CSV table of C-alpha atoms in Angstrom, one decimal:
chain,number,residue,atom,x,y,z
A,15,MET,CA,0.1,-0.2,0.4
A,16,LEU,CA,1.2,3.2,-0.7
A,17,PHE,CA,0.8,6.8,1.2
A,18,PRO,CA,-2.7,7.9,0.0
A,19,LYS,CA,-3.1,10.9,-2.3
A,20,GLN,CA,-6.3,12.1,-0.9
A,21,GLY,CA,-8.2,10.8,2.7
A,22,SER,CA,-10.8,8.6,3.0
A,23,SER,CA,-13.7,9.4,4.6
A,24,HIS,CA,-14.4,7.5,7.6
A,25,ASP,CA,-17.1,5.6,6.6
A,26,GLU,CA,-14.8,3.7,4.3
A,27,VAL,CA,-12.2,3.7,6.6
A,28,MET,CA,-13.9,2.5,9.5
A,29,ALA,CA,-14.8,-0.8,6.3
A,30,ARG,CA,-11.3,-1.6,5.1
A,31,ILE,CA,-10.5,-2.2,9.1
A,32,ASN,CA,-13.4,-4.1,9.3
A,33,ASP,CA,-13.0,-6.0,6.7
A,34,ALA,CA,-9.1,-6.8,8.0
A,35,LEU,CA,-11.0,-7.8,11.4
A,36,THR,CA,-12.2,-10.5,9.6
A,37,ALA,CA,-9.1,-12.2,9.0
A,38,ASP,CA,-8.9,-12.9,13.0
A,39,LEU,CA,-9.6,-16.4,14.9
A,40,ASP,CA,-13.1,-15.6,16.8
A,41,TRP,CA,-11.8,-15.0,20.1
A,42,ARG,CA,-14.9,-14.0,21.1
A,43,GLY,CA,-16.7,-17.2,20.4
A,44,GLY,CA,-14.0,-18.8,23.3
A,45,LYS,CA,-11.6,-20.6,20.0
A,46,ILE,CA,-8.4,-19.3,20.9
A,47,TRP,CA,-6.9,-19.5,24.8
A,48,SER,CA,-4.9,-17.3,24.7
A,49,LEU,CA,-3.7,-13.3,24.1
A,50,VAL,CA,-7.5,-11.6,24.9
A,51,TYR,CA,-9.2,-11.9,27.8
A,52,PHE,CA,-12.9,-10.5,27.3
A,53,ALA,CA,-15.0,-9.9,29.8
A,54,GLY,CA,-18.1,-9.5,28.3
A,55,ASP,CA,-19.4,-7.0,26.0
A,56,ASP,CA,-20.4,-4.0,29.0
A,57,VAL,CA,-16.7,-4.2,30.5
A,58,ALA,CA,-15.1,-3.9,26.5
A,59,GLU,CA,-17.9,-0.4,27.0
A,60,MET,CA,-16.3,1.1,29.6
A,61,ILE,CA,-13.4,0.2,28.6
A,62,ARG,CA,-13.4,1.6,25.4
A,63,ASP,CA,-15.6,5.2,26.8
A,64,ALA,CA,-13.0,5.9,29.4
A,65,TYR,CA,-9.7,5.1,27.0
A,66,SER,CA,-11.5,7.4,24.3
A,67,ALA,CA,-12.3,10.0,26.9
A,68,ALA,CA,-8.9,10.2,27.6
A,69,ILE,CA,-7.0,9.2,24.1
A,70,TYR,CA,-4.9,12.6,24.2
A,71,THR,CA,-3.7,12.3,27.9
A,72,ASN,CA,0.2,11.9,27.9
A,73,GLY,CA,1.5,10.1,30.9
A,74,LEU,CA,5.2,12.0,30.4
A,75,GLY,CA,2.9,15.2,31.2
A,76,PRO,CA,2.2,14.6,34.7
A,77,THR,CA,1.5,18.9,35.6
A,78,ALA,CA,-0.2,19.0,32.3
A,79,PHE,CA,-2.5,16.0,33.2
A,80,LYS,CA,-3.4,16.4,36.4
A,81,SER,CA,-6.1,13.3,35.6
A,82,LEU,CA,-3.8,10.9,35.2
A,83,LYS,CA,-2.1,11.4,37.9
A,84,ARG,CA,-4.4,10.9,40.1
A,85,LEU,CA,-6.1,8.1,38.4
A,86,GLU,CA,-2.8,6.4,37.8
A,87,SER,CA,-2.0,6.9,42.3
A,88,GLU,CA,-4.9,5.1,43.0
A,89,VAL,CA,-4.6,3.0,40.0
A,90,ILE,CA,-1.6,1.2,42.2
A,91,ALA,CA,-3.1,1.8,44.8
A,92,MET,CA,-5.6,-0.5,44.7
A,93,THR,CA,-3.6,-2.5,43.3
A,94,GLY,CA,-1.1,-2.8,46.6
A,95,GLU,CA,-4.2,-4.0,48.4
A,96,LEU,CA,-4.6,-6.1,46.1
A,97,LEU,CA,-1.0,-7.5,47.0
A,98,GLY,CA,-1.0,-7.0,49.9
A,99,LEU,CA,0.8,-4.1,50.7
A,100,PRO,CA,-1.3,-1.5,50.8
A,101,GLU,CA,1.6,0.8,51.3
A,102,ALA,CA,3.0,-0.5,48.7
A,103,VAL,CA,4.7,1.4,45.8
A,104,GLY,CA,5.1,0.8,41.7
A,105,ASN,CA,4.1,2.1,38.3
A,106,MET,CA,1.8,1.7,35.6
A,107,THR,CA,3.0,0.2,32.5
A,108,SER,CA,2.8,-1.2,29.1
A,109,GLY,CA,2.9,-4.5,29.9
A,110,GLY,CA,3.9,-7.5,31.8
A,111,THR,CA,7.5,-7.4,29.2
A,112,GLU,CA,8.0,-3.5,30.2
A,113,SER,CA,6.9,-4.4,34.1
A,114,ILE,CA,10.0,-7.5,33.7
A,115,LEU,CA,12.4,-5.0,32.5
A,116,MET,CA,11.6,-2.8,34.6
A,117,ALA,CA,12.3,-5.3,38.1
A,118,LEU,CA,15.1,-6.5,36.1
A,119,LYS,CA,16.6,-2.3,35.7
A,120,THR,CA,16.2,-2.3,39.0
A,121,ALA,CA,17.8,-4.4,41.0
A,122,ARG,CA,20.6,-3.4,38.7
A,123,ASP,CA,20.8,-1.1,39.0
A,124,TRP,CA,20.3,-1.1,43.5
A,125,ALA,CA,23.1,-3.9,43.0
A,126,ARG,CA,25.4,-1.3,41.1
A,127,ALA,CA,24.9,1.0,43.1
A,128,GLU,CA,24.6,-0.8,47.0
A,129,LYS,CA,27.0,-3.9,46.1
A,130,GLY,CA,29.1,-2.3,43.7
A,131,ILE,CA,27.8,-5.6,41.6
A,132,THR,CA,29.2,-5.0,37.4
A,133,GLU,CA,28.4,-8.5,36.6
A,134,PRO,CA,25.5,-9.1,37.6
A,135,GLU,CA,23.5,-12.4,37.4
A,136,VAL,CA,19.4,-12.6,37.6
A,137,VAL,CA,18.4,-16.8,38.4
A,138,LEU,CA,15.3,-17.8,37.1
A,139,PRO,CA,14.0,-21.1,36.5
A,140,THR,CA,13.5,-22.8,33.5
A,141,THR,CA,9.5,-21.3,33.5
A,142,ALA,CA,10.2,-18.3,33.9
A,143,HIS,CA,8.9,-15.5,31.0
A,144,PRO,CA,10.9,-15.3,27.9
A,145,ALA,CA,10.8,-11.5,28.4
A,146,PHE,CA,12.9,-12.2,31.4
A,147,HIS,CA,15.6,-13.2,28.9
A,148,LYS,CA,14.8,-10.4,26.4
A,149,ALA,CA,14.8,-7.8,29.5
A,150,ALA,CA,19.0,-9.7,30.9
A,151,GLN,CA,20.1,-8.9,26.8
A,152,TYR,CA,19.4,-5.5,26.9
A,153,LEU,CA,20.3,-4.7,30.2
A,154,GLY,CA,23.8,-6.8,30.1
A,155,LEU,CA,22.4,-9.9,32.7
A,156,LYS,CA,23.8,-13.0,32.4
A,157,VAL,CA,21.2,-15.4,33.1
A,158,VAL,CA,21.2,-18.6,35.6
A,159,LEU,CA,19.2,-20.9,34.9
A,160,THR,CA,17.8,-24.1,37.4
A,161,PRO,CA,15.4,-26.8,36.6
A,162,ILE,CA,12.0,-27.5,38.0
A,163,ARG,CA,10.4,-29.7,40.2
A,164,GLU,CA,8.5,-33.4,38.8
A,165,ASP,CA,5.8,-30.9,40.1
A,166,TYR,CA,6.4,-28.6,37.7
A,167,ARG,CA,7.3,-26.0,40.5
A,168,ALA,CA,11.0,-23.5,40.2
A,169,ASP,CA,13.5,-26.7,41.9
A,170,VAL,CA,14.3,-24.3,45.4
A,171,GLU,CA,17.3,-25.5,45.9
A,172,ALA,CA,18.7,-25.4,43.0
A,173,VAL,CA,17.8,-21.7,42.8
A,174,ARG,CA,19.8,-22.0,46.4
A,175,ALA,CA,22.8,-23.4,44.4
A,176,ALA,CA,22.8,-21.5,41.5
A,177,ILE,CA,23.1,-17.4,44.1
A,178,THR,CA,25.9,-15.8,44.1
A,179,PRO,CA,28.1,-12.5,45.1
A,180,ASN,CA,26.8,-11.4,41.7
A,181,THR,CA,23.1,-12.1,42.0
A,182,VAL,CA,20.9,-8.8,42.1
A,183,LEU,CA,17.1,-10.8,41.5
A,184,VAL,CA,16.2,-14.0,42.5
A,185,VAL,CA,12.9,-14.6,40.3
A,186,GLY,CA,9.3,-17.1,41.0
A,187,SER,CA,6.0,-17.1,38.5
A,188,ALA,CA,2.6,-16.9,40.6
A,189,PRO,CA,1.4,-18.6,37.4
A,190,CYS,CA,4.1,-19.9,36.0
A,191,TYR,CA,2.6,-19.8,32.3
A,192,PRO,CA,3.6,-23.1,30.5
A,193,PHE,CA,2.1,-25.4,33.3
A,194,GLY,CA,-0.2,-22.6,35.2
A,195,THR,CA,1.9,-23.6,38.6
A,196,ILE,CA,2.8,-21.7,41.4
A,197,ASP,CA,6.2,-21.7,42.4
A,198,ASP,CA,7.5,-22.4,46.4
A,199,ILE,CA,7.7,-18.5,46.5
A,200,PRO,CA,8.2,-18.2,50.6
A,201,ALA,CA,11.3,-20.9,50.1
A,202,LEU,CA,12.1,-19.6,47.1
A,203,ALA,CA,12.0,-15.4,48.4
A,204,ALA,CA,13.9,-17.3,52.1
A,205,ALA,CA,16.7,-17.9,49.6
A,206,ALA,CA,17.3,-14.9,48.8
A,207,HIS,CA,17.5,-13.4,51.3
A,208,GLU,CA,19.4,-15.3,53.5
A,209,ARG,CA,21.4,-14.3,50.7
A,210,GLY,CA,20.6,-9.9,50.8
A,211,VAL,CA,18.8,-10.6,47.3
A,212,PRO,CA,15.8,-8.8,46.0
A,213,MET,CA,13.1,-11.3,45.4
A,214,HIS,CA,10.5,-10.5,42.3
A,215,VAL,CA,7.7,-12.8,41.9
A,216,ASP,CA,6.3,-12.1,38.3
A,217,ALA,CA,2.2,-12.4,38.5
A,218,CYS,CA,2.0,-10.9,35.4
A,219,VAL,CA,-1.2,-13.5,34.9
A,220,GLY,CA,-2.0,-14.1,38.5
A,221,GLY,CA,-1.4,-11.0,39.8
A,222,PHE,CA,-5.0,-9.6,39.2
A,223,LEU,CA,-7.3,-12.4,39.1
A,224,LEU,CA,-5.0,-14.3,42.7
A,225,PRO,CA,-7.2,-12.5,45.1
A,226,PHE,CA,-10.4,-13.0,44.1
A,227,VAL,CA,-9.6,-16.9,43.6
A,228,GLU,CA,-8.9,-16.9,47.6
A,229,ARG,CA,-11.8,-14.4,48.5
A,230,ASN,CA,-13.7,-16.6,46.5
A,231,GLY,CA,-13.2,-19.4,49.1
A,232,TYR,CA,-10.2,-21.6,47.4
A,233,ASP,CA,-6.9,-22.8,48.8
A,234,VAL,CA,-4.4,-20.4,46.8
A,235,ARG,CA,-0.4,-21.0,47.6
A,236,PRO,CA,1.9,-17.8,49.6
A,237,TRP,CA,2.7,-15.3,46.7
A,238,ASP,CA,2.7,-12.2,47.1
A,239,PHE,CA,3.9,-8.9,49.1
A,240,ARG,CA,2.5,-11.5,52.5
A,241,VAL,CA,5.4,-13.7,52.4
A,242,PRO,CA,8.4,-12.0,53.6
A,243,GLY,CA,11.3,-10.9,51.3
A,244,VAL,CA,8.7,-10.8,48.1
A,245,THR,CA,10.5,-7.3,47.5
A,246,SER,CA,8.7,-6.8,43.9
A,247,ILE,CA,5.9,-8.2,42.0
A,248,SER,CA,4.7,-7.2,37.7
A,249,ALA,CA,1.0,-7.8,37.5
A,250,ASP,CA,-1.1,-7.2,34.5
A,251,LEU,CA,-3.8,-5.5,34.1
A,252,HIS,CA,-4.9,-6.0,30.7
A,253,LYS,CA,-5.3,-9.8,31.3
A,254,TYR,CA,-7.2,-10.8,34.1
A,255,GLY,CA,-7.5,-7.4,35.4
A,256,PHE,CA,-9.7,-7.1,31.8
A,257,ALA,CA,-8.0,-3.9,31.4
A,258,ALA,CA,-7.1,-2.7,27.9
A,259,ARG,CA,-4.3,-3.5,26.6
A,260,GLY,CA,-0.9,-1.4,27.5
A,261,ALA,CA,-1.7,-1.5,30.7
A,262,SER,CA,0.6,-3.5,33.7
A,263,THR,CA,1.9,-2.6,37.2
A,264,ILE,CA,5.2,-2.7,38.4
A,265,MET,CA,5.0,-2.4,42.3
A,266,TYR,CA,7.5,-2.2,45.4
A,267,ARG,CA,7.2,-3.3,48.7
A,268,GLU,CA,10.1,-0.2,49.8
A,269,ARG,CA,9.5,3.3,47.9
A,270,ALA,CA,13.7,4.0,47.6
A,271,TYR,CA,14.8,0.6,46.2
A,272,ARG,CA,11.8,1.6,43.5
A,273,LYS,CA,14.0,5.3,42.7
A,274,HIS,CA,16.4,2.9,41.0
A,275,GLN,CA,13.6,2.3,38.0
A,276,PHE,CA,13.9,6.0,37.4
A,277,PHE,CA,15.8,7.3,33.7
A,278,THR,CA,16.7,11.5,35.1
A,279,MET,CA,19.2,14.0,33.1
A,280,SER,CA,20.2,17.4,34.2
A,281,ASP,CA,21.8,18.4,31.4
A,282,TRP,CA,19.2,18.5,28.0
A,283,PRO,CA,19.4,21.4,26.4
A,284,GLY,CA,15.4,20.5,26.5
A,285,GLY,CA,15.2,21.1,30.1
A,286,LEU,CA,15.3,18.8,33.0
A,287,TYR,CA,14.3,15.7,32.5
A,288,GLY,CA,12.9,12.4,34.6
A,289,SER,CA,10.5,9.1,33.8
A,290,PRO,CA,9.5,6.6,35.5
A,291,THR,CA,9.3,3.9,33.4
A,292,LEU,CA,10.7,2.9,29.2
A,293,ALA,CA,8.3,5.0,27.3
A,294,GLY,CA,8.6,8.2,27.8
A,295,SER,CA,4.9,9.2,26.6
A,296,ARG,CA,1.7,7.3,28.0
A,297,PRO,CA,-0.7,7.0,26.8
A,298,GLY,CA,-3.5,8.0,29.1
A,299,GLY,CA,-6.1,6.4,27.6
A,300,ALA,CA,-5.0,3.1,28.9
A,301,VAL,CA,-4.4,4.5,32.5
A,302,ALA,CA,-8.6,6.2,32.7
A,303,ALA,CA,-9.4,2.2,31.0
A,304,SER,CA,-8.2,0.4,33.9
A,305,TRP,CA,-9.0,2.5,36.7
A,306,ALA,CA,-12.7,2.9,35.3
A,307,VAL,CA,-13.1,-1.0,34.8
A,308,MET,CA,-11.3,-1.6,38.9
A,309,THR,CA,-13.8,0.9,40.0
A,310,TYR,CA,-17.3,-0.8,37.6
A,311,LEU,CA,-16.5,-4.2,38.0
A,312,GLY,CA,-15.2,-3.8,42.4
A,313,GLU,CA,-14.6,-6.8,44.2
A,314,ALA,CA,-17.8,-8.2,44.0
A,315,GLY,CA,-18.0,-8.0,40.0
A,316,TYR,CA,-14.1,-9.4,40.0
A,317,MET,CA,-15.1,-12.5,42.5
A,318,ARG,CA,-17.7,-13.5,40.5
A,319,LEU,CA,-15.5,-13.8,37.5
A,320,ALA,CA,-13.0,-15.9,39.3
A,321,LYS,CA,-15.1,-18.1,39.7
A,322,VAL,CA,-16.8,-18.6,36.9
A,323,ILE,CA,-13.1,-18.7,35.7
A,324,MET,CA,-12.4,-21.8,37.8
A,325,GLU,CA,-15.0,-23.7,37.6
A,326,THR,CA,-15.1,-24.0,33.8
A,327,ALA,CA,-12.0,-24.3,33.8
A,328,LEU,CA,-11.9,-27.5,36.1
A,329,ALA,CA,-14.7,-28.4,34.1
A,330,ILE,CA,-12.3,-28.8,31.1
A,331,ARG,CA,-9.6,-29.9,33.1
A,332,ARG,CA,-11.9,-32.8,34.5
A,333,GLY,CA,-12.8,-33.3,30.8
A,334,ILE,CA,-9.1,-33.6,29.3
A,335,GLU,CA,-8.5,-36.1,32.5
A,336,GLY,CA,-11.5,-38.4,31.2
A,337,THR,CA,-10.1,-37.8,27.6
A,338,PRO,CA,-8.2,-42.0,27.3
A,339,GLY,CA,-4.7,-40.7,26.1
A,340,LEU,CA,-4.4,-37.2,27.4
A,341,ARG,CA,-2.8,-35.8,31.0
A,342,ILE,CA,-3.3,-32.7,32.0
A,343,PHE,CA,1.0,-31.2,33.3
A,344,GLY,CA,0.9,-31.2,36.9
A,345,ASP,CA,-1.2,-29.6,39.3
A,346,PRO,CA,-1.8,-26.4,38.2
A,347,ASP,CA,-3.1,-23.6,40.9
A,348,VAL,CA,-5.5,-22.3,38.9
A,349,SER,CA,-6.3,-21.4,34.6
A,350,LEU,CA,-3.6,-22.2,33.2
A,351,MET,CA,-3.2,-25.3,32.4
A,352,ALA,CA,-1.3,-27.7,29.5
A,353,PHE,CA,-1.8,-32.0,28.7
A,354,GLY,CA,-0.9,-34.5,26.3
A,355,SER,CA,-0.4,-37.5,25.6
A,356,ASP,CA,2.4,-40.8,26.3
A,357,ASP,CA,1.1,-42.4,23.0
A,358,LEU,CA,-0.3,-40.1,21.4
A,359,ASP,CA,0.9,-36.6,18.8
A,360,ILE,CA,-0.5,-34.1,20.6
A,361,TYR,CA,1.6,-31.7,18.0
A,362,ALA,CA,-0.9,-33.6,15.3
A,363,VAL,CA,-4.0,-33.8,18.6
A,364,GLY,CA,-3.4,-30.0,18.0
A,365,ASP,CA,-3.6,-30.4,14.7
A,366,ALA,CA,-6.9,-31.7,14.3
A,367,LEU,CA,-8.1,-29.1,16.2
A,368,ASP,CA,-7.5,-26.7,13.9
A,369,GLN,CA,-8.9,-28.6,11.3
A,370,LEU,CA,-12.2,-28.3,14.0
A,371,ASP,CA,-11.6,-24.3,14.4
A,372,TRP,CA,-10.4,-24.5,17.8
A,373,HIS,CA,-6.5,-23.3,18.2
A,374,PRO,CA,-5.0,-24.1,20.9
A,375,ASP,CA,-0.8,-22.6,21.9
A,376,ARG,CA,1.9,-25.2,21.3
A,377,GLN,CA,3.9,-26.5,23.7
A,378,GLN,CA,7.3,-28.1,24.8
A,379,ASN,CA,9.4,-29.5,27.0
A,380,PRO,CA,7.5,-31.5,27.0
A,381,PRO,CA,5.2,-31.5,24.0
A,382,SER,CA,1.7,-30.1,25.0
A,383,LEU,CA,-1.4,-27.9,24.1
A,384,HIS,CA,-2.2,-24.6,26.6
A,385,LEU,CA,-5.3,-23.2,27.4
A,386,MET,CA,-5.4,-20.2,29.2
A,387,VAL,CA,-9.2,-19.9,31.1
A,388,THR,CA,-10.8,-16.8,30.0
A,389,PRO,CA,-15.2,-16.2,31.2
A,390,ALA,CA,-15.1,-15.8,27.6
A,391,HIS,CA,-15.3,-20.0,27.1
A,392,GLU,CA,-17.8,-20.3,30.1
A,393,PRO,CA,-20.3,-21.3,27.4
A,394,ILE,CA,-17.8,-23.8,24.4
A,395,VAL,CA,-17.3,-26.1,27.3
A,396,GLU,CA,-18.9,-29.3,26.2
A,397,PRO,CA,-18.5,-27.8,22.4
A,398,PHE,CA,-14.4,-28.2,22.9
A,399,LEU,CA,-14.6,-31.4,24.7
A,400,ALA,CA,-16.2,-33.1,22.1
A,401,ALA,CA,-14.3,-31.5,19.7
A,402,VAL,CA,-10.9,-33.0,22.0
A,403,ARG,CA,-12.7,-36.5,21.4
A,404,GLN,CA,-13.2,-36.2,17.9
A,405,ALA,CA,-9.3,-34.9,17.3
A,406,VAL,CA,-8.0,-37.5,19.9
A,407,GLU,CA,-9.9,-40.4,17.5
A,408,SER,CA,-8.4,-38.9,14.6
A,409,VAL,CA,-5.3,-39.4,15.5
A,410,ARG,CA,-5.7,-42.4,16.8
A,411,ALA,CA,-7.0,-43.9,13.4
A,412,GLY,CA,-4.5,-42.0,11.4
A,413,GLU,CA,-6.4,-39.8,9.6
A,414,VAL,CA,-4.5,-37.1,10.9
A,415,VAL,CA,-0.4,-36.6,10.1
A,416,SER,CA,1.2,-34.8,11.3
A,417,GLY,CA,2.2,-31.2,9.7
A,418,GLY,CA,1.8,-28.6,10.6
A,419,THR,CA,2.3,-27.1,13.9
A,420,ALA,CA,3.9,-31.0,14.8
A,421,ALA,CA,6.0,-30.7,11.7
A,422,MET,CA,7.2,-27.2,12.6
A,423,TYR,CA,8.2,-28.5,16.5
A,424,GLY,CA,9.3,-31.9,16.1
A,425,ALA,CA,11.8,-31.1,13.3
A,426,ALA,CA,13.3,-28.0,16.8
A,427,ALA,CA,12.5,-30.6,19.4
A,428,LYS,CA,15.6,-32.9,17.0
A,429,MET,CA,17.6,-29.4,16.0
A,430,PRO,CA,21.1,-30.0,18.5
A,431,ASP,CA,22.0,-26.3,17.8
A,432,ARG,CA,19.5,-24.7,19.0
A,433,GLY,CA,21.8,-21.4,17.7
A,434,ALA,CA,20.3,-23.1,14.4
A,435,VAL,CA,16.5,-23.4,16.1
A,436,ARG,CA,17.1,-18.7,17.6
A,437,SER,CA,17.6,-18.7,13.6
A,438,PHE,CA,15.0,-20.2,12.1
A,439,ILE,CA,13.0,-18.1,14.9
A,440,ALA,CA,14.1,-14.4,13.8
A,441,ASP,CA,13.5,-15.4,9.6
A,442,ALA,CA,9.6,-16.4,10.8
A,443,VAL,CA,9.2,-13.2,12.7
A,444,GLU,CA,10.5,-11.2,9.7
A,445,GLY,CA,8.8,-13.0,7.4
A,446,PHE,CA,5.5,-12.1,10.0
A,447,THR,CA,7.0,-8.3,10.2
A,448,ARG,CA,8.6,-8.0,6.6
A,449,VAL,CA,6.5,-5.0,4.7
A,450,ASP,CA,5.5,-7.0,0.8
A,451,HIS,CA,6.3,-3.6,-1.8
A,452,THR,CA,5.5,-5.0,-4.5
A,453,PRO,CA,3.3,-2.9,-6.5
């Protein structure tokens, strides 16, 4: 597409956008199991109206946009209460990746200032989100990977053994994305505290779900600021907080520690400059929409949605466990789960589900299909489980041969040169983002 010589009408523009959207998978109908957290049309209308009302505001200028300063501070105050420490401090970010990057940047700069550490290391269980590896690459931190136990939770003794004088941060997940299991946060935090190392909990997925699951009477493993030694927590508003995209939080136990997150410049001709997070300009619409959905739903609304999510997840889990040949990996604590098979090509099962217009995500180590349950999945439990059973029978009967993602993941698993696999992934990313200049 070339830059248009003349503009188009509003109706023409929207018609083309709506036409493009027809190519998307049916997230509203619960046909996908990641990426979208839909809580109903009323919530969608609320966040859309709030975002639109603040669409021209900019979080870079808190003195110009006092509204955003107030709304963000109230979001942070409400988040601190949910995470077990009303006096916690923090900031809103654009998403979990930025929150995680800020946590690592803060730990690195704190360790440099307080301990003189110049070769910083971060200890990560293998289930920690790739955003930690991304942040470490950007920030020049060495990643020290530790294994998980048979229950798919971090191996605490391995983490303890991995801590060195250069360690600036220990990480645990609540829950980890691949298996939906919450790490033993009290033990990890104790191991970190013993060596004077900060402890970060990645609750990007669970931060706005686990508090309401617990308030609904479910047993929830300790994970938040009520655990001694937990220094920081990342929690995404645009996941189970049901806010508009571009909204997360990074929260800290101590104000002095958080100061290492900030960027400041005193000698720029354009004036004194300071920003709390990675972004300079920040969309005020994301702040307003987050405040709006938290206020609109309140505790009662979030508890209602958490109940729906947990009941739906448990029903799906029971259905999968009751399907011969399939098994759930570990004991998921909330609404994420992975399932595989000891005698079937699980990727072929995934391809069969794709053919039936269901689209679970693929995982590896071990090969599995991944589900992330939201309220949108409540009406489709039985149709989905029927499709799972049909897909399994199709694979058993040889009606579905390995192809598509089955072939891709199978080939990647057999390649001993992981650098070659990373190069393959980079080529795929380049393909996704390539601009076709052919007239």
